[in-house]
mmCIF file of N, CA, C and O in Angstrom:
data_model
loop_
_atom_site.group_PDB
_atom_site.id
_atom_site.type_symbol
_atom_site.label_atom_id
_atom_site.label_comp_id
_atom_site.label_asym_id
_atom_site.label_seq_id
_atom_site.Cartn_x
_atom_site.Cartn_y
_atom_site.Cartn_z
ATOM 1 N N UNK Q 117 -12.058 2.383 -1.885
ATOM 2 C CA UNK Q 117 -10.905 1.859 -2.602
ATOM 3 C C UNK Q 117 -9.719 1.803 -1.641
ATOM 4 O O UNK Q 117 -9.444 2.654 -0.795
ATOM 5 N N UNK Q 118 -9.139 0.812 -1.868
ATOM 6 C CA UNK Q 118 -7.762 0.657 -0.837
ATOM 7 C C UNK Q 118 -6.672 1.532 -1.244
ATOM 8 O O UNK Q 118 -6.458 1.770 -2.433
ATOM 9 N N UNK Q 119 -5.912 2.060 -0.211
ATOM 10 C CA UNK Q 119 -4.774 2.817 -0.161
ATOM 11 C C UNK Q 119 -3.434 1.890 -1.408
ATOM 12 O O UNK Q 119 -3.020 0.737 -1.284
ATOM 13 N N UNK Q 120 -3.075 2.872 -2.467
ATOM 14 C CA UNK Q 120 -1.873 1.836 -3.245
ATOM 15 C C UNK Q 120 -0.716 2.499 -3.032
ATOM 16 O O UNK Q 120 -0.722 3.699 -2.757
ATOM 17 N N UNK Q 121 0.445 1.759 -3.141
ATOM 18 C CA UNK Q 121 1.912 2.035 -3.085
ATOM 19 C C UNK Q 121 2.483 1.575 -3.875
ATOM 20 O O UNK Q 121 2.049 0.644 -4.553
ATOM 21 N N UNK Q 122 3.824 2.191 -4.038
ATOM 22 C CA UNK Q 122 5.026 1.971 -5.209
ATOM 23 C C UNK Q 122 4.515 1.868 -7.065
ATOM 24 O O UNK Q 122 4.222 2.814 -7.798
ATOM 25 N N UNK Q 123 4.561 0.200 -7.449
ATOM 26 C CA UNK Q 123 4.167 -0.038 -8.490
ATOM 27 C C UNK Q 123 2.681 0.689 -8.996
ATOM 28 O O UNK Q 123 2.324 1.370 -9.958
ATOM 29 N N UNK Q 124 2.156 0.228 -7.986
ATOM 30 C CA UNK Q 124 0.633 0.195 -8.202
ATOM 31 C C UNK Q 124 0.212 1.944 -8.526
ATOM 32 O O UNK Q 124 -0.601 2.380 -9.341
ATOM 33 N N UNK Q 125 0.968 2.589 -7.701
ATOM 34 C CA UNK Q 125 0.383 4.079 -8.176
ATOM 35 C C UNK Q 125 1.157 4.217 -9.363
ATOM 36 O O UNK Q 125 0.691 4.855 -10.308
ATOM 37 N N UNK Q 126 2.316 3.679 -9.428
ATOM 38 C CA UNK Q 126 3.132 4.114 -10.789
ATOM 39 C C UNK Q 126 1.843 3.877 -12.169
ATOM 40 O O UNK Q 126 1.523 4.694 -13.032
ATOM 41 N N UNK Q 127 1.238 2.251 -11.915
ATOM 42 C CA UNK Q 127 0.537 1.864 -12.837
ATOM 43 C C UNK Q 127 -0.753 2.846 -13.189
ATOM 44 O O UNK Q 127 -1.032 3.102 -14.361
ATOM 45 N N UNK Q 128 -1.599 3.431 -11.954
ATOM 46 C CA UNK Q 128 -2.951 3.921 -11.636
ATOM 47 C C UNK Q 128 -2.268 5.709 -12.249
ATOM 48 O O UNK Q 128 -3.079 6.329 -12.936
ATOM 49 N N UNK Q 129 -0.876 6.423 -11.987
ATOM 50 C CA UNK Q 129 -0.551 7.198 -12.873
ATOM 51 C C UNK Q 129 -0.639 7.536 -14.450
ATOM 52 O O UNK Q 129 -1.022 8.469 -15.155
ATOM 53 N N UNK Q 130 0.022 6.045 -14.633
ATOM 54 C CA UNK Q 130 -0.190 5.696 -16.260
ATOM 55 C C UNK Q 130 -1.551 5.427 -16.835
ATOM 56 O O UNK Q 130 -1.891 6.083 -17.820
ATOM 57 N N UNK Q 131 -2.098 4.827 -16.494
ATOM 58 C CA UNK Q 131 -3.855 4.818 -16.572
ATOM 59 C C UNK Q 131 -4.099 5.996 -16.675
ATOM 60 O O UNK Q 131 -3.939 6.413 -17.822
ATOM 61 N N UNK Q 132 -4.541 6.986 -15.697
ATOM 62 C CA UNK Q 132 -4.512 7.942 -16.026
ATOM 63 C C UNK Q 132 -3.968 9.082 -16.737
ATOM 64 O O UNK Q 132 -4.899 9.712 -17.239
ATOM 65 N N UNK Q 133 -3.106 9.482 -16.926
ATOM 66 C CA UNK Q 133 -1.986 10.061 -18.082
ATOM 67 C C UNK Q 133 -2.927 9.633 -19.057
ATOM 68 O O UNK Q 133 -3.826 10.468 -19.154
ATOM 69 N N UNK Q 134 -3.159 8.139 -20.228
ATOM 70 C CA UNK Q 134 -3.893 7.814 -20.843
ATOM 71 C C UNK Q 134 -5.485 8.179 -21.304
ATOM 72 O O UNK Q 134 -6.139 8.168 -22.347
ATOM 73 N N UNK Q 135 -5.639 8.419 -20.262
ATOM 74 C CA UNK Q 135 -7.090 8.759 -20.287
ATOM 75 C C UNK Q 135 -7.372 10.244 -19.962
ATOM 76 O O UNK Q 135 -8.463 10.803 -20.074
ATOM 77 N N UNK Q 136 -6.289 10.753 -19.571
ATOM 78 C CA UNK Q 136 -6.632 12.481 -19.971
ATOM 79 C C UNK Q 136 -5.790 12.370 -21.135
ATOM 80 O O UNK Q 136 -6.030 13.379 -21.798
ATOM 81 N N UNK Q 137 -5.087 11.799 -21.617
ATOM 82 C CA UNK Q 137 -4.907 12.737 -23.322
ATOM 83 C C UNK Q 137 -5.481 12.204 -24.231
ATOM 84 O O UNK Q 137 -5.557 12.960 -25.200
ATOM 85 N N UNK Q 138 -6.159 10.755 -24.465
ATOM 86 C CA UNK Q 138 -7.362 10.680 -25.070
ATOM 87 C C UNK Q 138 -8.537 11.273 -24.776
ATOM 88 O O UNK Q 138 -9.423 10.970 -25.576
ATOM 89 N N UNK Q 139 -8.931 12.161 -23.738
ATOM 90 C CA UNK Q 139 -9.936 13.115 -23.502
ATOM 91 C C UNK Q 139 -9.526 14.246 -24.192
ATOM 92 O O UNK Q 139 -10.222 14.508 -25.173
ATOM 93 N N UNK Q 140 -8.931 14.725 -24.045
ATOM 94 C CA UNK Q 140 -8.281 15.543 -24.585
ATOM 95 C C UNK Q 140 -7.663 15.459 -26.058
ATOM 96 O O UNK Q 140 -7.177 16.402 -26.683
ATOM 97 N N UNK Q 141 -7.767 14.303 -26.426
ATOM 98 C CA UNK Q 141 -7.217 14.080 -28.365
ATOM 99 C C UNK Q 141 -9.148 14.778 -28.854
ATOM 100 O O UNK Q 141 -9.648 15.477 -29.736
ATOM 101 N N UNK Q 142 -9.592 14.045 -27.666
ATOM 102 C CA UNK Q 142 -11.016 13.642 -28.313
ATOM 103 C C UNK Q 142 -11.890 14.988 -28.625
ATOM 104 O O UNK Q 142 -12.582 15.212 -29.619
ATOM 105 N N UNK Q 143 -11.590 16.063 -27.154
ATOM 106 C CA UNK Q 143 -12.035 17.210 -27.288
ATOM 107 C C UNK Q 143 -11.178 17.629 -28.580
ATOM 108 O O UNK Q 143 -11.913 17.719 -29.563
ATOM 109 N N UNK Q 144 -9.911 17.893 -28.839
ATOM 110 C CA UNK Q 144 -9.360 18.429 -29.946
ATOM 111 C C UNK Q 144 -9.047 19.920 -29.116
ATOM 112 O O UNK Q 144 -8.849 20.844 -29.905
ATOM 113 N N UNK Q 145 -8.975 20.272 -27.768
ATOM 114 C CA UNK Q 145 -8.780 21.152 -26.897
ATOM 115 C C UNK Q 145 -8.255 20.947 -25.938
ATOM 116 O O UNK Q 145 -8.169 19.772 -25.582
ATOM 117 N N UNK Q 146 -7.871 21.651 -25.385
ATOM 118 C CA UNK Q 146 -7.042 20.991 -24.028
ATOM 119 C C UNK Q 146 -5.558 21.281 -23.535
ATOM 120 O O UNK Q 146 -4.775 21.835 -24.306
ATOM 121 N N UNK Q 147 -5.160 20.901 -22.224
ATOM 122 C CA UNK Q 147 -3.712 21.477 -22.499
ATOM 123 C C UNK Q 147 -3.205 20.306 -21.515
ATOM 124 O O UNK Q 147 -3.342 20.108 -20.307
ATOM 125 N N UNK Q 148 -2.404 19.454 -22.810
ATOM 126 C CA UNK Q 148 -1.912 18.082 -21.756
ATOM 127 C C UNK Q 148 -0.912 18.550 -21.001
ATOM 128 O O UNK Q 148 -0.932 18.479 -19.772
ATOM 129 N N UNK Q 149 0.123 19.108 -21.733
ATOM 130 C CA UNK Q 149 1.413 19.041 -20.502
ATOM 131 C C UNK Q 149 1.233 19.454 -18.825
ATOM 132 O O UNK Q 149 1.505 18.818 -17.807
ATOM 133 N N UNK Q 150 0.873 20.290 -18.957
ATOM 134 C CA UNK Q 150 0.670 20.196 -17.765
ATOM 135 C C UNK Q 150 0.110 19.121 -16.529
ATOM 136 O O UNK Q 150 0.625 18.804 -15.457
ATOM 137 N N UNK Q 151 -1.297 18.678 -17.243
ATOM 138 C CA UNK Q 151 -1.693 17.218 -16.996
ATOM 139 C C UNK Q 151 -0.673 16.081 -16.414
ATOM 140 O O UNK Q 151 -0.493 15.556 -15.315
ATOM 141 N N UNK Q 152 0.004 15.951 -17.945
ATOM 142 C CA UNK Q 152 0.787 14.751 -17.532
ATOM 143 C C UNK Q 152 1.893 15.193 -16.627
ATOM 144 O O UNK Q 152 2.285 14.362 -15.807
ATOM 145 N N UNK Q 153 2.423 16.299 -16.646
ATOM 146 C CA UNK Q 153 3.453 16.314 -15.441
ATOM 147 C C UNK Q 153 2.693 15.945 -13.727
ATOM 148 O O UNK Q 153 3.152 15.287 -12.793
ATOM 149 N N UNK Q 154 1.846 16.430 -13.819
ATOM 150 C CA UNK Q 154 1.330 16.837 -12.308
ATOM 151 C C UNK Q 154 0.843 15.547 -12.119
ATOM 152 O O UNK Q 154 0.893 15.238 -10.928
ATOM 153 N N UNK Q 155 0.335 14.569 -12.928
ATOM 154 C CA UNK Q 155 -0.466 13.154 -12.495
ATOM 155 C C UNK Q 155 0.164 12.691 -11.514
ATOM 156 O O UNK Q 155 -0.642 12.436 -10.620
ATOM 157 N N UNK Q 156 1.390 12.408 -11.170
ATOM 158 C CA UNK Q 156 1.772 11.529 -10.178
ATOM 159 C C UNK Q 156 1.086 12.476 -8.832
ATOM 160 O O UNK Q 156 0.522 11.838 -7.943
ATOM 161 N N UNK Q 157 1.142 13.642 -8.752
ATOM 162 C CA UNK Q 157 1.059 14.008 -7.275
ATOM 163 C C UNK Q 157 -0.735 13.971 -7.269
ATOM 164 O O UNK Q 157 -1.036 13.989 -6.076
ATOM 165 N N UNK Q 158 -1.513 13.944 -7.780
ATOM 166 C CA UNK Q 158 -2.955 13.822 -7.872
ATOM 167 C C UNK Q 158 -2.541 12.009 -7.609
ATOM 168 O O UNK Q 158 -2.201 11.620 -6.492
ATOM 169 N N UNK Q 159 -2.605 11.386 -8.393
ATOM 170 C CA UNK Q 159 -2.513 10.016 -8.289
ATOM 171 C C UNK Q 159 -2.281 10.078 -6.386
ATOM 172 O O UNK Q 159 -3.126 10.129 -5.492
ATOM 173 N N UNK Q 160 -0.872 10.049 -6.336
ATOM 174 C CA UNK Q 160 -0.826 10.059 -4.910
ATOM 175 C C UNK Q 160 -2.053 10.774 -3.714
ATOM 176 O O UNK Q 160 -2.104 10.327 -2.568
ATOM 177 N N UNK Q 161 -2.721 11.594 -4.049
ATOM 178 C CA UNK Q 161 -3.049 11.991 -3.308
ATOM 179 C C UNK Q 161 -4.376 11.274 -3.138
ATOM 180 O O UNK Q 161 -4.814 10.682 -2.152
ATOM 181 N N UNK Q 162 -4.951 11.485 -4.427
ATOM 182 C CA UNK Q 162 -6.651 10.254 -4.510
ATOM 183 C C UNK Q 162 -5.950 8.780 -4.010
ATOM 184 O O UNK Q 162 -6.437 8.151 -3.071
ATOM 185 N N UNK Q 163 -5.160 8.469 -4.499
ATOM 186 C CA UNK Q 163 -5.477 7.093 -4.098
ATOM 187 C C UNK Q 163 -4.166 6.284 -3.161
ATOM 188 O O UNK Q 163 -3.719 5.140 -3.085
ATOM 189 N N UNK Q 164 -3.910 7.467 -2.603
ATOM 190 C CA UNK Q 164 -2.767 7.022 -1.103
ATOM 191 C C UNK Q 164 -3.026 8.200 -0.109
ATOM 192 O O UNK Q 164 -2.887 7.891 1.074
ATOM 193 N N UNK Q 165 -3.315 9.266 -0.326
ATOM 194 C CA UNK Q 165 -3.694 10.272 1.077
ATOM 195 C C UNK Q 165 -4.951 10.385 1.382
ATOM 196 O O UNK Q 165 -5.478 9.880 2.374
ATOM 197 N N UNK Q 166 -5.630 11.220 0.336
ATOM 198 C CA UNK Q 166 -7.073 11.805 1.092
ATOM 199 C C UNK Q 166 -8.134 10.736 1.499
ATOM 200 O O UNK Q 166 -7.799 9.553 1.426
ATOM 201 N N UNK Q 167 -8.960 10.952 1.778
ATOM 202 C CA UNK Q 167 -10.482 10.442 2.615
ATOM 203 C C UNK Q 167 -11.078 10.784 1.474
ATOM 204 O O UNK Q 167 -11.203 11.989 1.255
ATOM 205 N N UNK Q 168 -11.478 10.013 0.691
ATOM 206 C CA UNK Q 168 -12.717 10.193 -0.470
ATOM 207 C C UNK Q 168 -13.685 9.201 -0.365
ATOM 208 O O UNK Q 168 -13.413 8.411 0.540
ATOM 209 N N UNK Q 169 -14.853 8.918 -1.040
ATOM 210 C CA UNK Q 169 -15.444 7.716 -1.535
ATOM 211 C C UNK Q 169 -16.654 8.177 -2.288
ATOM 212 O O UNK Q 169 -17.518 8.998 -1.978
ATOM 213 N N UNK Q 170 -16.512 7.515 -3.248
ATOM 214 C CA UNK Q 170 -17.308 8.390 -4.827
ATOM 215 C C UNK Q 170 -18.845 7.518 -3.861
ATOM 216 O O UNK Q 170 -19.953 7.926 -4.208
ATOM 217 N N UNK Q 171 -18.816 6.692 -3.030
ATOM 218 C CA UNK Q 171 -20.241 6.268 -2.774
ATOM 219 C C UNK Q 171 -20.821 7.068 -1.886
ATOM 220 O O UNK Q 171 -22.038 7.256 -1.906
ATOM 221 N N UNK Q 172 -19.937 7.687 -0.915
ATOM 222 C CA UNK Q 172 -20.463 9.299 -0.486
ATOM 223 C C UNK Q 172 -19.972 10.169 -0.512
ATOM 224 O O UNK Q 172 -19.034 10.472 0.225
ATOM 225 N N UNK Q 173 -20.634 11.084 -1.682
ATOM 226 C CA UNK Q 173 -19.417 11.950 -2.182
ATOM 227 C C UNK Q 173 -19.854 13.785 -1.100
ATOM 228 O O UNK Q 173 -19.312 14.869 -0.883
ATOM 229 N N UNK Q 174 -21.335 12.946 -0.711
ATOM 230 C CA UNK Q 174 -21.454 14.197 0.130
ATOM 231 C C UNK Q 174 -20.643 14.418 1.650
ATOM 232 O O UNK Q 174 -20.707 15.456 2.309
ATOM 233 N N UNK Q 175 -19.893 13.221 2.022
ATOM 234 C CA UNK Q 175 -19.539 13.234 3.544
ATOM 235 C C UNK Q 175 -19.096 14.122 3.946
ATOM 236 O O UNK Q 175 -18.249 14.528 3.151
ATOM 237 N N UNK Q 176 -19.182 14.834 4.939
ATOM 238 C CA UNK Q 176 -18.686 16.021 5.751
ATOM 239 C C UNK Q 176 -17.716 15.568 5.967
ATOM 240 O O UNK Q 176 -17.138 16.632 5.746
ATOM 241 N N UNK Q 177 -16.801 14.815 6.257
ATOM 242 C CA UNK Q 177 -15.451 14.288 6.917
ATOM 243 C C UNK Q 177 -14.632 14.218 5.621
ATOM 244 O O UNK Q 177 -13.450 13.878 5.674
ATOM 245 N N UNK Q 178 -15.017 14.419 4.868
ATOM 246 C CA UNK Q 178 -14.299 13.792 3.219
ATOM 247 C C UNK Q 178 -13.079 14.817 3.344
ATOM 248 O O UNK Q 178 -13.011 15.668 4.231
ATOM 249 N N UNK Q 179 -12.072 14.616 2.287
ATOM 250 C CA UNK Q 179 -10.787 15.814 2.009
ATOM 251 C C UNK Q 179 -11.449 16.306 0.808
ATOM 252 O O UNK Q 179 -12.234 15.620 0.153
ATOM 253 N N UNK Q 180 -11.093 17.607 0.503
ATOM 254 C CA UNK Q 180 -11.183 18.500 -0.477
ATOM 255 C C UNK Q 180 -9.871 18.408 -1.045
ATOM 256 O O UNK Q 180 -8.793 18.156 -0.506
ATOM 257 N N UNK Q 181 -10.231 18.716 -2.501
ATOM 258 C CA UNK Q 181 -9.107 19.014 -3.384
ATOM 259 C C UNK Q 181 -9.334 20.252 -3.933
ATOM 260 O O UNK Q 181 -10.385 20.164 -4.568
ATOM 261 N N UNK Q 182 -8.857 21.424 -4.016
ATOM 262 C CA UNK Q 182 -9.101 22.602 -4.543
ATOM 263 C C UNK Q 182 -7.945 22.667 -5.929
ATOM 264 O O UNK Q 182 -6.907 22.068 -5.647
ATOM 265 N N UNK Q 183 -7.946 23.167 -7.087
ATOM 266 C CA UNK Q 183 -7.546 23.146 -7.888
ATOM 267 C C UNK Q 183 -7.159 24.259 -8.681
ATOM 268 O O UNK Q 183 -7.945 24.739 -9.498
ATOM 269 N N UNK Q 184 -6.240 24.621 -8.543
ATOM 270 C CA UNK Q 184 -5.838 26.328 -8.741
ATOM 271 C C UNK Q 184 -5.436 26.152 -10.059
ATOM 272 O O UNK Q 184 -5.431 27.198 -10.709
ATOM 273 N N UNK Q 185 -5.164 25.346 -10.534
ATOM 274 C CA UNK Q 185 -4.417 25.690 -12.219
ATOM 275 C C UNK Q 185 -5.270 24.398 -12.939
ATOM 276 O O UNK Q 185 -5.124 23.183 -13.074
ATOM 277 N N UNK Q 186 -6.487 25.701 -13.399
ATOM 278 C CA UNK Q 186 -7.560 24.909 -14.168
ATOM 279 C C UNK Q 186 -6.972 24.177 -15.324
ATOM 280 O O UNK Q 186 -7.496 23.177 -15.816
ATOM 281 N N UNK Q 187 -6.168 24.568 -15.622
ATOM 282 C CA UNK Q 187 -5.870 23.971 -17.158
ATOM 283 C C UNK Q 187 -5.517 22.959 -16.807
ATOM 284 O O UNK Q 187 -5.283 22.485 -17.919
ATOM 285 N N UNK Q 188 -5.177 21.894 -15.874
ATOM 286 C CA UNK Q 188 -4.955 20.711 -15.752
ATOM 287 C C UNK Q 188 -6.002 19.722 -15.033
ATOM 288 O O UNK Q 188 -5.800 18.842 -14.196
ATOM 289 N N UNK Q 189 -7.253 20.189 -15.678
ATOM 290 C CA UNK Q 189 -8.147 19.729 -14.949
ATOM 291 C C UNK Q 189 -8.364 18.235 -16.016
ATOM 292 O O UNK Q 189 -9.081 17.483 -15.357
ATOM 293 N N UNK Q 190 -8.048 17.621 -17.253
ATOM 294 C CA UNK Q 190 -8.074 16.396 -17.364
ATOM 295 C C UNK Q 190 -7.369 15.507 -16.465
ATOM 296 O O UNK Q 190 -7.591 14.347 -16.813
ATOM 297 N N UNK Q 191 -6.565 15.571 -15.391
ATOM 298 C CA UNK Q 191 -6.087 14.462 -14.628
ATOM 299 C C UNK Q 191 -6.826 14.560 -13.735
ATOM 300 O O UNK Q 191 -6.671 13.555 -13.041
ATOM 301 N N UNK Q 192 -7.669 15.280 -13.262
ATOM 302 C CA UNK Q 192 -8.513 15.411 -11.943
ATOM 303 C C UNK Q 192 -9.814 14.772 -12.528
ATOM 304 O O UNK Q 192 -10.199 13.796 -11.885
ATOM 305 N N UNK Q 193 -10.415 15.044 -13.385
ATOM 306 C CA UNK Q 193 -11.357 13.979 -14.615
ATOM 307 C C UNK Q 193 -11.132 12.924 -14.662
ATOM 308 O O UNK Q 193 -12.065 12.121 -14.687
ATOM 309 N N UNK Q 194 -9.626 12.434 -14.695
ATOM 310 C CA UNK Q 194 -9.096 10.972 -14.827
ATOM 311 C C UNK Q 194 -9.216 10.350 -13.709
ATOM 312 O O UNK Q 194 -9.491 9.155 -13.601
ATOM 313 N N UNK Q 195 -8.985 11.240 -12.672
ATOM 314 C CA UNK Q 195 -8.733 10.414 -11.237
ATOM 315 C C UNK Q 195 -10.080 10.216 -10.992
ATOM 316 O O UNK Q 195 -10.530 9.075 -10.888
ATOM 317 N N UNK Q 196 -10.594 10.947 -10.916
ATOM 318 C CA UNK Q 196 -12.475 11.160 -10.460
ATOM 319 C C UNK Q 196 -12.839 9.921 -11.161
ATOM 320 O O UNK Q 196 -13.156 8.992 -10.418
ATOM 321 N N UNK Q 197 -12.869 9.654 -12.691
ATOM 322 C CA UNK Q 197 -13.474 8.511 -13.184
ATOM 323 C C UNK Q 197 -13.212 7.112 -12.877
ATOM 324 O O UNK Q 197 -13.877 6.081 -12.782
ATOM 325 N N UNK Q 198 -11.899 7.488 -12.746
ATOM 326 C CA UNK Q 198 -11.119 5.800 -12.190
ATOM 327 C C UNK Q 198 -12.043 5.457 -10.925
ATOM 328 O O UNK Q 198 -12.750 4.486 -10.655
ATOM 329 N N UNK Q 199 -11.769 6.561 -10.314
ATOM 330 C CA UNK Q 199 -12.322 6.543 -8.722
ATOM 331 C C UNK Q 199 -14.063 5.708 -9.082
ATOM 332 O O UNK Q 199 -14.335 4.569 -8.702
ATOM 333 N N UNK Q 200 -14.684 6.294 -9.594
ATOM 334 C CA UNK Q 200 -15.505 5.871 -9.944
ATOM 335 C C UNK Q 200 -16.922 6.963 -9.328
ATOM 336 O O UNK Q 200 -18.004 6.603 -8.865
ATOM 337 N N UNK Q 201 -16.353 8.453 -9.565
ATOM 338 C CA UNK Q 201 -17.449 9.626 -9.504
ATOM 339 C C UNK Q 201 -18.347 9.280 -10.144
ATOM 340 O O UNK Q 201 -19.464 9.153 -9.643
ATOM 341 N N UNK Q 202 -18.037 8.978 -11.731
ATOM 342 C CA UNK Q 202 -18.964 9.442 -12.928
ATOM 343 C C UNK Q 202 -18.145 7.529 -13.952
ATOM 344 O O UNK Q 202 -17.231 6.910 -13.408
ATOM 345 N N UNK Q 203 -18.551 7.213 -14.854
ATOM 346 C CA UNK Q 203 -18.090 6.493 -15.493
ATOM 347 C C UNK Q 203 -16.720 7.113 -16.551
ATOM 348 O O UNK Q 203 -16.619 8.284 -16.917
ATOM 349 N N UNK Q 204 -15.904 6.164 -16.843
ATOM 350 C CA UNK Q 204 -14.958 6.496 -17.375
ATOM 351 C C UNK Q 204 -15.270 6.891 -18.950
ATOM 352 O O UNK Q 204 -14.591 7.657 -19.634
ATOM 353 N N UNK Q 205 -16.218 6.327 -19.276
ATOM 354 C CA UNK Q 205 -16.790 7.119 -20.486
ATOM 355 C C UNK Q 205 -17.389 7.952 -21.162
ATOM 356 O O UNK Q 205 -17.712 8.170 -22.330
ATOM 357 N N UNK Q 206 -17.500 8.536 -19.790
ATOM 358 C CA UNK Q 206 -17.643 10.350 -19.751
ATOM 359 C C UNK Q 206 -16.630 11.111 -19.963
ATOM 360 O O UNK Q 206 -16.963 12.272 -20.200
ATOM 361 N N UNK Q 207 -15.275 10.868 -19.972
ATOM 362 C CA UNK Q 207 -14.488 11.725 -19.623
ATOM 363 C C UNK Q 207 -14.065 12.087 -21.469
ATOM 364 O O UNK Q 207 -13.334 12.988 -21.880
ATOM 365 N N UNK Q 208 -14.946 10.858 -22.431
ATOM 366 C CA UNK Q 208 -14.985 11.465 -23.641
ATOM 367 C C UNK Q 208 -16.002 12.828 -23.845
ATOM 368 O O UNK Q 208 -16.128 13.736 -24.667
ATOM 369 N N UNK Q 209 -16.471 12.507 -22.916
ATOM 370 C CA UNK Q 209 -17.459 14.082 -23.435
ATOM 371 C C UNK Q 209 -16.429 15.333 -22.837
ATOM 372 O O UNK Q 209 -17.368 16.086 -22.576
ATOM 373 N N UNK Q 210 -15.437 15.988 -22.494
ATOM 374 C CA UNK Q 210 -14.393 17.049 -22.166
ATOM 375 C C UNK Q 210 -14.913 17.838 -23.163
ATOM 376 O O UNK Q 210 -15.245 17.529 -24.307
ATOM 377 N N UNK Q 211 -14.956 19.292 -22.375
ATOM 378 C CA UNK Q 211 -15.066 20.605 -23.262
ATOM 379 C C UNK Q 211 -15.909 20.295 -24.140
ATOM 380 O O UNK Q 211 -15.704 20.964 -25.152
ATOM 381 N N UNK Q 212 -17.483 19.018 -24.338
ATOM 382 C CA UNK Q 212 -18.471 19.180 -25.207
ATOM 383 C C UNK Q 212 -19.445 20.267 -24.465
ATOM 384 O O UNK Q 212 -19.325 20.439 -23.252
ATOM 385 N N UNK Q 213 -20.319 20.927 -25.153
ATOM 386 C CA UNK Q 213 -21.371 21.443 -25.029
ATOM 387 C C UNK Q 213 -22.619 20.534 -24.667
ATOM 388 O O UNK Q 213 -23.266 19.839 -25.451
ATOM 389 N N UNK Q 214 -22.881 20.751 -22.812
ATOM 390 C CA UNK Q 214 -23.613 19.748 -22.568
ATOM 391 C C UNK Q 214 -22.721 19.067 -21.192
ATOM 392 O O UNK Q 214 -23.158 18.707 -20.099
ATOM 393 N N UNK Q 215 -21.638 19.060 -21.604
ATOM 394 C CA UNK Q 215 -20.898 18.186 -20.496
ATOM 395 C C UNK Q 215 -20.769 18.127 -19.222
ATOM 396 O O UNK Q 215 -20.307 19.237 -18.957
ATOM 397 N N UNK Q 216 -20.859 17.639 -18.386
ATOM 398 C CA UNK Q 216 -20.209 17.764 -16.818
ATOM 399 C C UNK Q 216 -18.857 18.324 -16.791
ATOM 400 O O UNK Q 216 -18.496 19.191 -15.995
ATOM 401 N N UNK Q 217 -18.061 17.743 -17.773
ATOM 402 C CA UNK Q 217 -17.020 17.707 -17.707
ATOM 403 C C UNK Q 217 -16.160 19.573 -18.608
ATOM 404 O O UNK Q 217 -15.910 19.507 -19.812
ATOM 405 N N UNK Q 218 -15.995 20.302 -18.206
ATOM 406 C CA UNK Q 218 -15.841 21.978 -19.084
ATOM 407 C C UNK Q 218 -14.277 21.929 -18.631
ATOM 408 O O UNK Q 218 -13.698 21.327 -17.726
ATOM 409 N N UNK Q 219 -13.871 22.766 -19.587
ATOM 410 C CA UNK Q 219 -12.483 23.211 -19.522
ATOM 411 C C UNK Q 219 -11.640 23.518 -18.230
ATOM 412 O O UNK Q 219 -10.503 23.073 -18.068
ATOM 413 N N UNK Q 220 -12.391 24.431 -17.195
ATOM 414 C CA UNK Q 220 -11.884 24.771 -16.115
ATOM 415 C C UNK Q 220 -13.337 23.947 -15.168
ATOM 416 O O UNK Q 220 -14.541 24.112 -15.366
ATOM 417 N N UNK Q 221 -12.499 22.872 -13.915
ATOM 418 C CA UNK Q 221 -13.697 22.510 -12.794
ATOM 419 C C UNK Q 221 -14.068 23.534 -11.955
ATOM 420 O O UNK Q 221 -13.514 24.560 -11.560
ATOM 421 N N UNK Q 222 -15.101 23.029 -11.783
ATOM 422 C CA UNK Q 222 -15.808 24.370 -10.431
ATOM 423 C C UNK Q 222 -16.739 23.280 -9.451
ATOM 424 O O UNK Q 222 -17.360 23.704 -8.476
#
């Protein structure tokens, strides 16, 4: 995916924002605020800093994201799906029994 600026992350923010709190309406669990504050600096970072690519997600050269404050793990769900880890219509399964997707990532 190409590096975005200005508008474009503003937009790829809002997308996301969206799609973690309908994950999160959907679980009926969850803890948005936090989410939505922090999206812009995740946004920025998936899709204007780090080295990712969901087509090799094993690369040794890749950036890590480590994630210390689990509870905001629907925007990291959001970004991942956009990105195109997993489909975006997974990120309805959050906090199901069964899911990829659990309350805190590991």
């Amino acid at each position: 995916m190409e590096k975005l600026y200005g508008k474009q992350l503003e937009i790829m923010a809002t997308k996301a924002r969206l799609l973690g709190l309908d994950a999160v309406h959907t679980a009926a669990s969850g803890h948005i605020g936090g989410s939505l504050s922090a999206m812009d600096i995740l946004t920025t970072l998936y899709f204007n800093v780090m080295h990712v690519d969901p087509a090799n997600p094993q690369d040794p050269d890749r950036d890590r994201f480590v994630l210390s404050k689990g509870h905001v793990c629907p925007i990291l769900y959001s970004a991942l799906g956009i990105l195109g880890y997993f489909p975006e219509s997974v990120l309805h399964t959050l906090r199901q029994e069964g899911s990829m997707l659990q309350g805190h990532p590991s």
